[in-house]
Coordinates of C-alpha atoms in Angstrom, one line a residue:
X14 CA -32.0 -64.3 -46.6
X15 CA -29.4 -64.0 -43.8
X16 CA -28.9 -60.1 -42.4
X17 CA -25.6 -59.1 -40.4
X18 CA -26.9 -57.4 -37.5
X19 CA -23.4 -56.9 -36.2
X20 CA -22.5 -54.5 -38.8
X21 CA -23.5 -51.0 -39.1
X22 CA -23.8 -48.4 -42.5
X23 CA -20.7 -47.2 -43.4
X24 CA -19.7 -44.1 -42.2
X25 CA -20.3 -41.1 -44.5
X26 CA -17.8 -38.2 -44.4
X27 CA -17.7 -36.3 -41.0
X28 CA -18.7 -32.6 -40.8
X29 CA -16.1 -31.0 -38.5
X30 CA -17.6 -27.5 -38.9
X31 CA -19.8 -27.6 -35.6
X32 CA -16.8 -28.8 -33.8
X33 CA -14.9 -26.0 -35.0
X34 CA -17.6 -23.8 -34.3
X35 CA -17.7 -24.9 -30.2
X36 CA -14.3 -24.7 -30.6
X37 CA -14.0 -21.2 -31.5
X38 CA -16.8 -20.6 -29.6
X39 CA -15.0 -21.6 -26.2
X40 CA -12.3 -20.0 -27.3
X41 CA -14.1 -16.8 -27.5
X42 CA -15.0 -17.4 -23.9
X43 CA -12.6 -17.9 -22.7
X44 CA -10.7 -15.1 -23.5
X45 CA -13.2 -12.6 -22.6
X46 CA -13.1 -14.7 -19.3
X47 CA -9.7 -13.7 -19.3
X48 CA -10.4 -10.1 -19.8
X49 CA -13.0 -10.0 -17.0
X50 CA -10.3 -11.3 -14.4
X51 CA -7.8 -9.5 -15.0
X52 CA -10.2 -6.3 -15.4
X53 CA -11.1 -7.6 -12.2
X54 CA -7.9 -8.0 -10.4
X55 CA -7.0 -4.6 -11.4
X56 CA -10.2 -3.3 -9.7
X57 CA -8.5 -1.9 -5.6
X58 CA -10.0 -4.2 -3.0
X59 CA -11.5 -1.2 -1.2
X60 CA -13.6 -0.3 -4.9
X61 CA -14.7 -4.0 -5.1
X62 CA -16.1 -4.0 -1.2
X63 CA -17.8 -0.8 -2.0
X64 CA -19.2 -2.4 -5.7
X65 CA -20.1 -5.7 -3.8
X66 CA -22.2 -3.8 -0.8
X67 CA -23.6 -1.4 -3.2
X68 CA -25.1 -4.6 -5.5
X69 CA -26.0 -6.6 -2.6
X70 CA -27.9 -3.6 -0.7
X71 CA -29.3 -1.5 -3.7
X72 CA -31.9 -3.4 -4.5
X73 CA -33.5 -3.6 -0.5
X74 CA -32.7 0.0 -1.1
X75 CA -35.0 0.2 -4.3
X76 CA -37.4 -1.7 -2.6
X77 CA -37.8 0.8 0.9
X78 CA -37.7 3.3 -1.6
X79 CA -40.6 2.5 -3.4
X80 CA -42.5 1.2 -0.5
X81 CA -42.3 4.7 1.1
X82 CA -43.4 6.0 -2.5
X83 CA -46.0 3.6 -2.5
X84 CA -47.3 4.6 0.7
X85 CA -47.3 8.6 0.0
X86 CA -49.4 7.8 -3.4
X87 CA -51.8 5.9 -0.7
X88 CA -52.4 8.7 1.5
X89 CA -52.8 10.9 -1.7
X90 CA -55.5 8.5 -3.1
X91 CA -57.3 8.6 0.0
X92 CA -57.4 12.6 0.6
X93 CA -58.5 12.8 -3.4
X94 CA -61.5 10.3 -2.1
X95 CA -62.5 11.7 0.6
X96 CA -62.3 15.5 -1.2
X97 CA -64.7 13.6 -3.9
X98 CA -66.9 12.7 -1.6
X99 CA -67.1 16.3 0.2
X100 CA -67.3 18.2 -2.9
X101 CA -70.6 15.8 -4.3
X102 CA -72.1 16.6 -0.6
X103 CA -71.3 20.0 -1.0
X104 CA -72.6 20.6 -4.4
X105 CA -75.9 18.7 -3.7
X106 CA -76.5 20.3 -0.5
X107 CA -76.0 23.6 -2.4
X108 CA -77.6 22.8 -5.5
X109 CA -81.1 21.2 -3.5
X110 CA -81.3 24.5 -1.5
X111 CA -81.2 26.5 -4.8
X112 CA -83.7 24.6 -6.5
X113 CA -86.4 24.2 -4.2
X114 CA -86.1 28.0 -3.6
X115 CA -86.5 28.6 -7.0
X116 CA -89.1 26.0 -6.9
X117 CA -91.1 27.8 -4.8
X118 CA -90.3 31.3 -6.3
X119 CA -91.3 29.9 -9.8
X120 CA -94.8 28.7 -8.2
X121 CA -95.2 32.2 -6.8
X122 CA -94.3 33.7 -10.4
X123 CA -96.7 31.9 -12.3
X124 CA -99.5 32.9 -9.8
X125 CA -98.0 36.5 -9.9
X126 CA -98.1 36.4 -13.6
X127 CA -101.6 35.4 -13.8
X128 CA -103.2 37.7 -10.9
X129 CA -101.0 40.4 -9.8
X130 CA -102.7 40.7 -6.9
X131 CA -102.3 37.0 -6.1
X132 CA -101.3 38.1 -2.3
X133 CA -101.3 34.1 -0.8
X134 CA -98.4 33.2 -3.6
X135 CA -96.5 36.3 -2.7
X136 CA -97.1 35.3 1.0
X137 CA -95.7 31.7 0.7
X138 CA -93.0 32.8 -1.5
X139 CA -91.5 35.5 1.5
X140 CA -92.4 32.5 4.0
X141 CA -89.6 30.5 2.2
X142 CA -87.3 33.0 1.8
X143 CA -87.8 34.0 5.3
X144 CA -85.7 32.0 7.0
X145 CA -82.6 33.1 4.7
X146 CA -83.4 36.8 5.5
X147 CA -80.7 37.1 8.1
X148 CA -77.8 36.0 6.2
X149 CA -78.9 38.2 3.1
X150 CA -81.3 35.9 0.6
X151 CA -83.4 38.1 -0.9
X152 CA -85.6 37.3 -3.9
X153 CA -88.0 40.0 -6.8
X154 CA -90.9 39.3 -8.8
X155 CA -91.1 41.9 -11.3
X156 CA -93.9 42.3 -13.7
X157 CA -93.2 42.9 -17.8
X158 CA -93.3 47.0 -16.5
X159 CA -90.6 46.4 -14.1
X160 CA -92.7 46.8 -11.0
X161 CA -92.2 45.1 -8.1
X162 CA -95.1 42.0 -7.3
X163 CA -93.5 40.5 -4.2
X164 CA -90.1 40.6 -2.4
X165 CA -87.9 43.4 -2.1
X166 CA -85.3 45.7 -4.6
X167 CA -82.6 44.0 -5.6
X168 CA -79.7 46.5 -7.3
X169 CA -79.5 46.5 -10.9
X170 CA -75.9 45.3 -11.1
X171 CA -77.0 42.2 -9.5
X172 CA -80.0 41.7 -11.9
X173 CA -80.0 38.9 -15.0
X174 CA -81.6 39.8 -18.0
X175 CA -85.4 38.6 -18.1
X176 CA -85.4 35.1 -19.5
X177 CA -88.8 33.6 -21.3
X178 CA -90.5 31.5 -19.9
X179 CA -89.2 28.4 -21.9
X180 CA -85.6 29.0 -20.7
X181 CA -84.4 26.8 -17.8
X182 CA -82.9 28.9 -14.4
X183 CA -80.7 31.1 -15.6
X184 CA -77.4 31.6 -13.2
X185 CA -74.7 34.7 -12.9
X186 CA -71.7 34.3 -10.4
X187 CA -70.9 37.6 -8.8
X188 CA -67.2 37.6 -7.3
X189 CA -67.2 38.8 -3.7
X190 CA -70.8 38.8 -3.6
X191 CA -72.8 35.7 -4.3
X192 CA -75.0 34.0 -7.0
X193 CA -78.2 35.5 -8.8
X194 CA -80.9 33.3 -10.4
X195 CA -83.6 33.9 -12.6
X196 CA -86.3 32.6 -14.4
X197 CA -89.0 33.9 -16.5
X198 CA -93.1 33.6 -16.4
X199 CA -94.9 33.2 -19.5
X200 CA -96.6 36.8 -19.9
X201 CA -93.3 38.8 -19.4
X202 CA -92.6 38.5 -15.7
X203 CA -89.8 37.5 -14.1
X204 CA -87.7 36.5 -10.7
X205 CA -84.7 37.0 -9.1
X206 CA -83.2 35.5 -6.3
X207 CA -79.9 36.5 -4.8
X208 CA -78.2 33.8 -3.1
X209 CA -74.8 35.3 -1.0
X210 CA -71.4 33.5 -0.7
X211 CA -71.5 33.5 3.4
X212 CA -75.0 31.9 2.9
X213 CA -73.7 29.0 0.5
X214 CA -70.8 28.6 2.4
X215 CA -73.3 27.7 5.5
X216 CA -75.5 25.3 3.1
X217 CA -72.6 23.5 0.9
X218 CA -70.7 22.8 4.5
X219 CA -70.1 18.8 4.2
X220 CA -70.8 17.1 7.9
X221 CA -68.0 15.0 9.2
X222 CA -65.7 16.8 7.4
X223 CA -62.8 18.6 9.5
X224 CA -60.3 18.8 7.0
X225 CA -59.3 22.6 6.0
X226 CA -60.7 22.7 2.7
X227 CA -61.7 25.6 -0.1
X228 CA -64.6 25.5 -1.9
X229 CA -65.1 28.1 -4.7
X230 CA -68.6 28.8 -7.4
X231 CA -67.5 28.9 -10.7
X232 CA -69.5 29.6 -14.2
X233 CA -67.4 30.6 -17.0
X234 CA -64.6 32.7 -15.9
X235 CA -66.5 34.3 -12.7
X236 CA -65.1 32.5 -9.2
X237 CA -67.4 33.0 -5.9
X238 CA -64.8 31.9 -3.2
X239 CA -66.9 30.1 -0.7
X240 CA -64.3 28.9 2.0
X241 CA -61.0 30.1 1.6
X242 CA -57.7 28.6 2.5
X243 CA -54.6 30.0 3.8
X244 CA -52.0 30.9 1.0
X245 CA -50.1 28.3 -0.7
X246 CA -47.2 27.2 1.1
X247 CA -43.8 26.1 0.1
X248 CA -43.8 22.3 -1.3
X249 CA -47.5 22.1 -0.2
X250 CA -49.9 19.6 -2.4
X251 CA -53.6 20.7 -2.8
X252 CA -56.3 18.0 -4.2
X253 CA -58.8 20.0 -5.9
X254 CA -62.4 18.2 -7.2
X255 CA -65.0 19.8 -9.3
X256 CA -68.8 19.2 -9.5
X257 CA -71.5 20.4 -11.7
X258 CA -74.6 21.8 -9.6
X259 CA -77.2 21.4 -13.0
X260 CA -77.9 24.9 -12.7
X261 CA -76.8 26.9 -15.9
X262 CA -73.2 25.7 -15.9
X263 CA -72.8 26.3 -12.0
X264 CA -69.9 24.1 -10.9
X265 CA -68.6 24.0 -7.1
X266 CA -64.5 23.5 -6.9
X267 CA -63.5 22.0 -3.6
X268 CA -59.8 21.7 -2.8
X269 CA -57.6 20.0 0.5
X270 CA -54.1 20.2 1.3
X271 CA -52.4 17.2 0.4
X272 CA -50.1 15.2 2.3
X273 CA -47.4 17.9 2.3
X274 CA -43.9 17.0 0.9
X275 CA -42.6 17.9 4.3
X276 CA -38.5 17.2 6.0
X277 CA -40.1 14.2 7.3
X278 CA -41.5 12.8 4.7
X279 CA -38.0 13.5 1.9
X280 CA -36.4 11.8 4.8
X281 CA -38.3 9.0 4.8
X282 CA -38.1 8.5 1.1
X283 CA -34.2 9.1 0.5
X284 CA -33.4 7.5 3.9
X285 CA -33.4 4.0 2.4
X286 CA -31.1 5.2 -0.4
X287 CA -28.9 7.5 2.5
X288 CA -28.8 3.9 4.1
X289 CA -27.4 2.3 1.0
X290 CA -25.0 4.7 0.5
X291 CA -23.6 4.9 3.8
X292 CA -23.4 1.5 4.5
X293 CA -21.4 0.9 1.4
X294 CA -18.8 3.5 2.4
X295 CA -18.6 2.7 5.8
X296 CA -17.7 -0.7 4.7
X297 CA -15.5 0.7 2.3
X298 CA -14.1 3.1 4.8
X299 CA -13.5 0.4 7.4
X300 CA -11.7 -2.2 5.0
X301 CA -9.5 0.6 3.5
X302 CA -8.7 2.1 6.5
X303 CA -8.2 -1.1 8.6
X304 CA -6.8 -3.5 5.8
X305 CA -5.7 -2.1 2.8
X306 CA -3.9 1.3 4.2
X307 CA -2.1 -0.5 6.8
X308 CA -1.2 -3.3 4.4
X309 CA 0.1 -0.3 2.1
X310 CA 2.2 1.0 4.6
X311 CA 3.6 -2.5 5.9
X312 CA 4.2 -2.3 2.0
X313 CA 5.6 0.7 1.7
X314 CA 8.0 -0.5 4.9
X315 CA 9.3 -3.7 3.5
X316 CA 9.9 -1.8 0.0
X317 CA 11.9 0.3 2.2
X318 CA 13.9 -2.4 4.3
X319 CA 17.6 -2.4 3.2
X320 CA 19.5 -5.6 3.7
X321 CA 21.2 -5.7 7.4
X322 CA 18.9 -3.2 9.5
X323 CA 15.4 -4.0 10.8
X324 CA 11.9 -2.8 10.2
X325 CA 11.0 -0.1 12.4
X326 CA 9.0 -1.4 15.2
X327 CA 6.8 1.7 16.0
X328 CA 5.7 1.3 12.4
X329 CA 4.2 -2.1 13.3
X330 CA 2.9 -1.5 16.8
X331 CA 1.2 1.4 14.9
X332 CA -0.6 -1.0 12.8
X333 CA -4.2 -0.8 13.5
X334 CA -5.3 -4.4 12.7
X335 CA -3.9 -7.4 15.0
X336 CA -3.7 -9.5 12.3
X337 CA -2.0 -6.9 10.4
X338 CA 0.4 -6.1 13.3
X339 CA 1.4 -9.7 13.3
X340 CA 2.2 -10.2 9.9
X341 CA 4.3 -6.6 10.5
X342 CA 6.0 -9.0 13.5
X343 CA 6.8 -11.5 11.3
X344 CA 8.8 -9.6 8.7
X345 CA 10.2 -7.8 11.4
X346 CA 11.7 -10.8 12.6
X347 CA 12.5 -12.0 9.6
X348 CA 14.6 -8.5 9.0
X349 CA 16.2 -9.1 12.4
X350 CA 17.3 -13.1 11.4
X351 CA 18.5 -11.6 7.4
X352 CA 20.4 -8.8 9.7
X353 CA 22.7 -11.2 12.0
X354 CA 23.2 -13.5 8.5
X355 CA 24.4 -10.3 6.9
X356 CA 26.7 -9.7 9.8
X357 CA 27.7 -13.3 10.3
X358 CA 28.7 -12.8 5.8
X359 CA 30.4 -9.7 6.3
X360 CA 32.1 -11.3 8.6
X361 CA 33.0 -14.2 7.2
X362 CA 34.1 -12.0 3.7
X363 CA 36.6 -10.2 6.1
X364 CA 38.0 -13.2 7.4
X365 CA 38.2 -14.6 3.8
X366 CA 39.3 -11.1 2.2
X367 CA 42.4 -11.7 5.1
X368 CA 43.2 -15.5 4.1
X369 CA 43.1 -14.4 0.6
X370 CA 45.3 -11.5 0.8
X371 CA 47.5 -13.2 2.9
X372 CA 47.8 -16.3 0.3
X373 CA 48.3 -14.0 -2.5
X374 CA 51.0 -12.6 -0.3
X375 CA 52.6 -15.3 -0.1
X376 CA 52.5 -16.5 -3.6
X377 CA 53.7 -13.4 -4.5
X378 CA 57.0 -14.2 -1.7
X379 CA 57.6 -17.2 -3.6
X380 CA 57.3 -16.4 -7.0
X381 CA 60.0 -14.2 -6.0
X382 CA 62.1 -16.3 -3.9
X383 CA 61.9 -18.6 -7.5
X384 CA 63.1 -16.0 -9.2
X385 CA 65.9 -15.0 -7.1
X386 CA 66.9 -19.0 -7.4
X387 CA 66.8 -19.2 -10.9
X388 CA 68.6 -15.8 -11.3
X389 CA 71.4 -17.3 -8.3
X390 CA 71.5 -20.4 -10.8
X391 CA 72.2 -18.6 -13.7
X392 CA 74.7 -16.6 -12.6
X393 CA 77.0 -20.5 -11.9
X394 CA 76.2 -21.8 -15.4
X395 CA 78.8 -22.9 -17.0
X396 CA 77.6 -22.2 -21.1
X397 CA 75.8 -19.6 -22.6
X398 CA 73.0 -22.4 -23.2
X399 CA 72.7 -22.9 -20.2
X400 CA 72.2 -19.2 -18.8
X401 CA 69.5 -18.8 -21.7
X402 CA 68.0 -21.3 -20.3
X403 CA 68.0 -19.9 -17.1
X404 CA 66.6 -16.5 -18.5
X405 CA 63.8 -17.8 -20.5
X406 CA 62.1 -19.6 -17.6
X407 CA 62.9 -16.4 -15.2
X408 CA 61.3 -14.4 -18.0
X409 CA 58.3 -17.1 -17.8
X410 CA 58.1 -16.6 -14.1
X411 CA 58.0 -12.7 -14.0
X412 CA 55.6 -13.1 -16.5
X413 CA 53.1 -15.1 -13.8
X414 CA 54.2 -12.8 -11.2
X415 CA 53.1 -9.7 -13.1
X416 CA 49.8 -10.6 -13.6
X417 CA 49.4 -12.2 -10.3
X418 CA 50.6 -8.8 -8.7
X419 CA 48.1 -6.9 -11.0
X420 CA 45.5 -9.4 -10.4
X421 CA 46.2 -8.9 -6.5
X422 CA 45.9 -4.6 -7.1
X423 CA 42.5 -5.0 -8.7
X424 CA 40.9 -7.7 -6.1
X425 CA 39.5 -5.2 -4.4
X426 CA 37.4 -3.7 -6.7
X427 CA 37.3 -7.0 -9.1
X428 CA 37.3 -4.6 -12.4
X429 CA 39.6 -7.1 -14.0
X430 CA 43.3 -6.7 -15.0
X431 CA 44.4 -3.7 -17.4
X432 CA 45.8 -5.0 -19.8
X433 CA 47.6 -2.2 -20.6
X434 CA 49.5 -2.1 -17.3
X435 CA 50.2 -5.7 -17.5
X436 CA 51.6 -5.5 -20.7
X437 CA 53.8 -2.9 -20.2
X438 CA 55.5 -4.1 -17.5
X439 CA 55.3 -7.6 -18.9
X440 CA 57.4 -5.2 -21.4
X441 CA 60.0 -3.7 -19.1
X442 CA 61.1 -7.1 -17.6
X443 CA 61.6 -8.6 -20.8
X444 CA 64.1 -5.9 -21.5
X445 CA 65.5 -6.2 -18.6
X446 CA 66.2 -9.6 -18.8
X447 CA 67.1 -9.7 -22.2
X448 CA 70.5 -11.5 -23.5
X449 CA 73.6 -9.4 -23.2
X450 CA 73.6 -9.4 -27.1
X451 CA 69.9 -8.0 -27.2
X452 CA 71.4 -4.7 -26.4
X453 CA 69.3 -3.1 -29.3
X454 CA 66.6 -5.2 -28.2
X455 CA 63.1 -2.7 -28.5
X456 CA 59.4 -3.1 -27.9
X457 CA 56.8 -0.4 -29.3
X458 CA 53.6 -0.4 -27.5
X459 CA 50.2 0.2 -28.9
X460 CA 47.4 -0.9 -26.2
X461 CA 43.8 0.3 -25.4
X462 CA 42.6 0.4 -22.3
X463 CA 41.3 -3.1 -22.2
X464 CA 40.2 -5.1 -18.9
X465 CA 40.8 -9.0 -18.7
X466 CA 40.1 -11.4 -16.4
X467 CA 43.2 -13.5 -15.0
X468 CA 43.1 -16.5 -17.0
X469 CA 43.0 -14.5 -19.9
X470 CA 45.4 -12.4 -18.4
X471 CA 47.8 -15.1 -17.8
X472 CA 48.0 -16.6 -21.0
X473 CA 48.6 -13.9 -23.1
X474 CA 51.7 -12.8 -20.5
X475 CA 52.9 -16.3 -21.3
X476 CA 52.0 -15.8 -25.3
X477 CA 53.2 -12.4 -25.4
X478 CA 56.7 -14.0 -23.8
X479 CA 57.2 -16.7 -26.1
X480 CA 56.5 -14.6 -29.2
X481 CA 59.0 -12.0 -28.0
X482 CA 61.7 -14.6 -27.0
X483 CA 61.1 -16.5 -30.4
X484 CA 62.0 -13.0 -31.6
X485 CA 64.8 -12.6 -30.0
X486 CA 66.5 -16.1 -30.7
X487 CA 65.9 -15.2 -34.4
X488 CA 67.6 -11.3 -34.0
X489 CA 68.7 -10.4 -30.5
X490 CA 68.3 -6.9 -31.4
X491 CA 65.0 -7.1 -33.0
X492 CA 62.6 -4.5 -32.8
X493 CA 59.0 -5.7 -31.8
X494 CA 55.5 -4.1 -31.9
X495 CA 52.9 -5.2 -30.1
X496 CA 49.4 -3.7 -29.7
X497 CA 45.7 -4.6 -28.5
X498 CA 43.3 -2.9 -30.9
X499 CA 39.4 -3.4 -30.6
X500 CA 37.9 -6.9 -32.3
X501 CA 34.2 -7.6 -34.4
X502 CA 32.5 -7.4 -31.4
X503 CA 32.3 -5.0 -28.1
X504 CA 33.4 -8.2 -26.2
X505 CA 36.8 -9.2 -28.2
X506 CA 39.9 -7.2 -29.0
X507 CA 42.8 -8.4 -31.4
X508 CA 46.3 -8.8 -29.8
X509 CA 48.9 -8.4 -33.0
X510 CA 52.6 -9.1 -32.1
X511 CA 54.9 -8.0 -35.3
X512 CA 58.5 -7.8 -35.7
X513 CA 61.0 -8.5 -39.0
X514 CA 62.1 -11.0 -37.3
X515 CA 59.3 -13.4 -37.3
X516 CA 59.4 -13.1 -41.0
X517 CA 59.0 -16.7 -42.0
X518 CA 63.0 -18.3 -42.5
X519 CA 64.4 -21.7 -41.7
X520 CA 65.7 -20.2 -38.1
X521 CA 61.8 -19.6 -36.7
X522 CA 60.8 -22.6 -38.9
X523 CA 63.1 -24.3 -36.6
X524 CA 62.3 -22.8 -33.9
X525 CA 58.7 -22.7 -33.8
X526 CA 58.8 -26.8 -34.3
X527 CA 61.6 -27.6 -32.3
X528 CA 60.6 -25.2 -28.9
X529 CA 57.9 -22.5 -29.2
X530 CA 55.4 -24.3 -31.3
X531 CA 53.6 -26.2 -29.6
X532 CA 53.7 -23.8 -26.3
X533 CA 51.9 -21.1 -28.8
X534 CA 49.1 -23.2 -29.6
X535 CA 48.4 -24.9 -26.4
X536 CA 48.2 -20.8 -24.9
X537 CA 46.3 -20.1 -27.8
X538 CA 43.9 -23.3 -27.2
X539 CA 44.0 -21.6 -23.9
X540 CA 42.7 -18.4 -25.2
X541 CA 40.1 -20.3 -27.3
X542 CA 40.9 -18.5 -30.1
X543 CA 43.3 -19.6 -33.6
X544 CA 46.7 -18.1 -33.7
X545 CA 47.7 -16.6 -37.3
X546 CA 51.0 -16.0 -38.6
X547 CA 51.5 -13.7 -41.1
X548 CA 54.9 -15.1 -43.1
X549 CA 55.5 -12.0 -45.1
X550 CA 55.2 -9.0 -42.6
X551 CA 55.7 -11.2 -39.6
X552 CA 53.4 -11.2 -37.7
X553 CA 50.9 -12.8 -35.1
X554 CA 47.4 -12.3 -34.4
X555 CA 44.4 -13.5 -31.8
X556 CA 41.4 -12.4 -30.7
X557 CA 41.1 -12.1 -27.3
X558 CA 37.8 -12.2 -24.9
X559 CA 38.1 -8.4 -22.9
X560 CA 35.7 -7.4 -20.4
X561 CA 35.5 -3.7 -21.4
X562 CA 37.6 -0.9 -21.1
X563 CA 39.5 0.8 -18.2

């Protein structure tokens, strides 16, 4: 059996959902992208520096921080220790002194007990307590009747109650005072021993221990201060540690100062994070007031700079950055160069404003000097013909010099030609040059305020002419109406030019195809607009392009 290895399994149907998944996916991404940059870019450059210092130096800040804190908790840990220590030395020094006395005194009390008269026991009892005499250890052994056997009075509000002899020391804390035992003999005797506080304080002092501390007796609710410390103070810390002495719930409470929370030591913890702060708004303070305040008042300066003076130069010298100051130097000089170009143009648009006026001048001289030839012509024709001649082309050529006159009146302030004025002379000549049988010859006018520009201008002085003069070869005296009334739009108006005499008849059929026809629509081609001639009322109508009103 022969296998084609070239060929692979058909391809099954493609899944294109993954792909539109990644595709929506980067989509997603990028947009947000998007978001972030422009959230970005709107961020001021001074906020950014501060942003930028405060990530990069926070965390060194975090890390002072708690390396100071770190430190403190040390010193702490090492004054609870070492108070530990005291206190157990304390309490065992204290505790061993009270025992072996009431060792011996219990020796003495079941001798006592036995033979009241047991003088050796008595003897070896006062020989212990002895050497505590002085500082005011005193000890009784009293018999079931309350009689002394050995030692001396002790008061009755320092006594215990008489435990049995199966009961273990029994202890009583006297504040101010000291600490009473007692313990009990098996016939109905007992002992008491009165330990005071100066005397513990002497036994329960720790050696090598210079610290200030406290050290207090405590069974229930009665305190025995020992060694006292000064009051507490404002944001001290005091390490207190408390020990059992196994004697009737006897415990001894020793306490230390603390590493104080002290000016130095707040310092030392917020100093890092002072640090970060200020080094983050000195950086900001140094880039806005350096870079970004000077650039916004080269900004503010250049926003200000009016075409054809210069930048004021104390403004730039007062620039604190050099690089800054520069850049100021170079729009300076760049105000300086557009300056002498703007009074090299205004020069230049006087010396054309003067060639121009003095061209128009003199196309103004010899539009007339045409007319005065065409009128000196007219007045040596021979025929009628021929002087109608002669007044239709002067009536053409007053019609170019009155809007070249108007157009000449409005250069200055380029506004465009009024329309209104140009037609009404346009008006008056007419008449005035009108056939001697045109007496009756009149012309109504009904025209907005409209504004033109000159070609438009010209050509509808040159329509407005041959539409009257068609007039007038159909009726000399025919009365004529022409107005300029506003068109669909803001930008077009509607010139109408009626009359009963441009009624259609075979005279202005005639006319229009022999002479004014094709004139008409080579203006009106001009105008880029359709003339329409209304046969019945006679009349015609264009719409004109206007630049707005007067």
């Amino acid at each position: 059996m022969i296998v084609d290895t070239e060929k692979g399994p058909s391809p099954g149907p493609i899944d294109l959902s993954e792909d539109r998944a990644a595709t929506s996916s980067t989509i997603s991404d990028q947009k947000f992208s998007d978001r972030s940059s422009l959230f970005v870019s709107q961020i001021p450059t001074g906020a950014k520096v501060f942003l930028i210092l405060s990530a990069a130096l926070l965390p060194l800040a975090v890390i002072a921080f708690f390396a100071t804190l770190n430190t403190a908790q040390n010193a702490t840990a090492d004054a609870r220790a070492r108070v530990r220590v005291a206190s157990s030395e304390s309490a065992r020094k204290i505790a061993i002194e009270m025992v072996g006395d009431m060792t011996a005194l219990r020796a003495a009390l079941n001798a006592l007990d036995t033979d009241a008269g047991d003088a050796p026991s008595c003897a070896r009892a006062q020989g212990v307590f002895a050497q505590q005499a002085a500082s005011g250890t005193r000890f009784a052994i009293i018999d079931a009747n309350r009689r002394i056997l050995c030692g001396t009075a002790i008061s009755a509000d320092l006594l215990l109650p008489y435990p049995d002899g199966t009961q273990p020391i029994a202890a009583r804390v006297v504040p101010g005072k000291g600490v009473v035992l007692a313990i009990g003999g098996t016939r109905g005797a007992s002992a008491n021993a009165f330990f005071p506080a100066r005397f513990l304080a002497d036994v329960g002092l720790p050696s090598g221990f210079t610290v200030p501390f406290e050290t207090m007796l405590m069974r229930d609710r009665a305190q025995l201060a020992l060694t006292p410390l000064p009051d507490r103070a404002a944001l001290e810390r005091r390490e207190t540690q408390r020990v059992a002495l196994g004697i009737d719930n006897l415990d001894l409470l020793m306490t230390v100062r603390s590493q104080p929370i002290t000016p130095p030591m707040l310092i030392a913890l917020l100093f890092p994070i002072l640090m970060w702060f200020a080094a983050a708004s000195i950086g900001w303070f140094i880039v806005d007031r350096l870079l970004i305040h000077p650039l916004r008042r080269l900004r503010s300066a250049v926003a200000a700079y009016v075409p054809g003076e210069e930048i004021d130069p104390e403004e730039v010298r007062a620039l604190p950055a050099q690089e800054i100051r520069e850049l100021g130097d170079t729009f300076r000089n760049i105000s300086r160069t557009v300056a002498a170009h703007e009074a090299g143009l205004a020069e230049g648009l006087v010396r054309q404003t003067r060639l121009t006026r003095e061209v128009h001048h003199r196309v103004k001289n010899n539009l007339q000097v045409i007319s005065s030839l065409i009128n000196f012509h007219a007045r040596s024709a021979k025929s009628a013909e021929a002087s109608a001649a002669y007044a239709g082309i002067q009536r053409r050529v007053d019609a170019l010099a009155v809007v070249h006159r108007h157009h000449f009146a409005e250069m200055e302030e380029h506004r465009g030609l009024s329309l209104r004025s140009v037609v009404g002379e346009l008006a008056s000549n007419i008449r005035a040059t009108a056939p001697e049988g045109s007496a009756g010859l009149g012309i109504l006018l009904d025209v907005e305020p409209w504004l033109v520009n000159q070609d438009i201008g010209i050509a509808v002085a040159f329509l407005i002419t041959e539409i009257v003069e068609l007039a007038m070869s159909c009726s000399p005296a025919a009365q004529i109406r022409i107005s300029v009334k506003p068109g669909e739009t803001a930008e077009r108006a509607i010139l109408r030019i009626s009359s009963p005499a441009l009624i259609d008849c075979d005279a202005l059929q005639a006319a229009v195809k022999d002479r004014y026809g094709r004139v008409m629509e080579g203006l009106s081609r001009q105008l880029r607009s359709k003339l329409h001639h209304d046969p019945l009322v006679g009349a015609y109508e264009i719409s004109i392009a206007v630049i707005g009103h007067d």
